[in-house]
PDB file of C-alpha atoms in Angstrom:
ATOM      1  CA  MET A   1      38.379 121.690  47.660  1.00 47.00           C
ATOM      2  CA  LEU A   2      41.629 120.746  48.849  1.00 51.00           C
ATOM      3  CA  THR A   3      44.616 120.399  46.468  1.00 53.00           C
ATOM      4  CA  HIS A   4      47.594 118.446  46.139  1.00 55.00           C
ATOM      5  CA  GLU A   5      50.170 121.269  46.464  1.00 64.00           C
ATOM      6  CA  MET A   6      48.448 121.855  49.908  1.00 80.00           C
ATOM      7  CA  TRP A   7      50.100 118.289  51.526  1.00 85.00           C
ATOM      8  CA  PRO A   8      53.745 118.087  51.267  1.00 90.00           C
ATOM      9  CA  TYR A   9      53.767 114.844  52.143  1.00 92.00           C
ATOM     10  CA  GLU A  10      52.462 111.684  50.085  1.00 92.00           C
ATOM     11  CA  GLY A  11      52.377 107.657  50.588  1.00 91.00           C
ATOM     12  CA  ARG A  12      51.314 105.535  47.856  1.00 93.00           C
ATOM     13  CA  PHE A  13      49.923 102.067  48.594  1.00 89.00           C
ATOM     14  CA  LEU A  14      49.263  99.720  46.146  1.00 91.00           C
ATOM     15  CA  LEU A  15      46.499  97.665  47.291  1.00 90.00           C
ATOM     16  CA  HIS A  16      45.272  94.146  46.107  1.00 91.00           C
ATOM     17  CA  ALA A  17      41.675  95.185  46.097  1.00 91.00           C
ATOM     18  CA  PRO A  18      39.424  96.711  43.044  1.00 95.00           C
ATOM     19  CA  ALA A  19      39.299 100.374  43.230  1.00 95.00           C
ATOM     20  CA  ASP A  20      35.312 100.169  43.435  1.00 94.00           C
ATOM     21  CA  GLN A  21      35.899  98.319  46.797  1.00 92.00           C
ATOM     22  CA  VAL A  22      38.158 101.034  48.360  1.00 89.00           C
ATOM     23  CA  ALA A  23      36.607 104.272  47.065  1.00 89.00           C
ATOM     24  CA  GLY A  24      34.605 105.929  49.650  1.00 87.00           C
ATOM     25  CA  ARG A  25      35.934 103.496  52.568  1.00 85.00           C
ATOM     26  CA  ILE A  26      39.429 105.391  52.802  1.00 79.00           C
ATOM     27  CA  PRO A  27      40.128 108.777  53.114  1.00 81.00           C
ATOM     28  CA  GLY A  28      42.571 108.931  50.084  1.00 88.00           C
ATOM     29  CA  THR A  29      42.599 109.278  46.267  1.00 93.00           C
ATOM     30  CA  VAL A  30      41.915 105.657  44.369  1.00 95.00           C
ATOM     31  CA  GLU A  31      43.360 105.106  41.417  1.00 96.00           C
ATOM     32  CA  PRO A  32      42.332 101.629  39.378  1.00 97.00           C
ATOM     33  CA  VAL A  33      45.773  99.650  38.483  1.00 97.00           C
ATOM     34  CA  GLY A  34      44.168  96.729  37.184  1.00 95.00           C
ATOM     35  CA  GLU A  35      40.945  94.684  37.466  1.00 95.00           C
ATOM     36  CA  HIS A  36      41.949  93.323  41.046  1.00 96.00           C
ATOM     37  CA  SER A  37      43.925  96.305  42.393  1.00 96.00           C
ATOM     38  CA  CYS A  38      44.505  99.774  42.985  1.00 96.00           C
ATOM     39  CA  LEU A  39      46.431 102.406  44.029  1.00 96.00           C
ATOM     40  CA  LEU A  40      45.979 104.229  47.188  1.00 92.00           C
ATOM     41  CA  VAL A  41      47.367 107.972  47.309  1.00 93.00           C
ATOM     42  CA  LEU A  42      47.242 109.439  50.782  1.00 91.00           C
ATOM     43  CA  ARG A  43      48.453 113.072  51.507  1.00 91.00           C
ATOM     44  CA  GLY A  44      49.148 115.094  54.958  1.00 90.00           C
ATOM     45  CA  ASP A  45      50.873 117.990  56.490  1.00 90.00           C
ATOM     46  CA  GLU A  46      53.158 115.667  58.417  1.00 92.00           C
ATOM     47  CA  LYS A  47      55.225 112.584  56.987  1.00 91.00           C
ATOM     48  CA  GLU A  48      54.464 110.788  60.465  1.00 90.00           C
ATOM     49  CA  ARG A  49      51.059 111.386  60.352  1.00 88.00           C
ATOM     50  CA  VAL A  50      50.700 109.995  56.513  1.00 88.00           C
ATOM     51  CA  ARG A  51      52.856 106.888  57.457  1.00 88.00           C
ATOM     52  CA  ALA A  52      50.600 105.870  60.590  1.00 88.00           C
ATOM     53  CA  LEU A  53      47.551 106.405  58.389  1.00 84.00           C
ATOM     54  CA  GLY A  54      48.763 104.317  56.143  1.00 80.00           C
ATOM     55  CA  ARG A  55      49.705 101.644  58.510  1.00 83.00           C
ATOM     56  CA  ARG A  56      46.568 101.647  60.138  1.00 82.00           C
ATOM     57  CA  LEU A  57      44.711 101.196  57.016  1.00 77.00           C
ATOM     58  CA  LEU A  58      46.777  98.629  55.526  1.00 72.00           C
ATOM     59  CA  SER A  59      46.758  96.586  58.971  1.00 79.00           C
ATOM     60  CA  SER A  60      42.898  96.553  58.796  1.00 73.00           C
ATOM     61  CA  ARG A  61      40.703  94.501  56.486  1.00 64.00           C
ATOM     62  CA  ILE A  62      39.306  96.936  53.653  1.00 57.00           C
TER      63      ILE A  62
END
């Protein structure tokens, strides 16, 4: 299992979608924030890779 300490860069994105609709569809950690929103946490070894993945995921429909 990979731990948070292995990845030096982290991107946190507030999504206006329920956590159960996002979890398993996006490679990252999904934390519920409310009934209709969640926090997506992406981690990686390169800052630009985390940014690019976040931009790509957030520009698509979840």
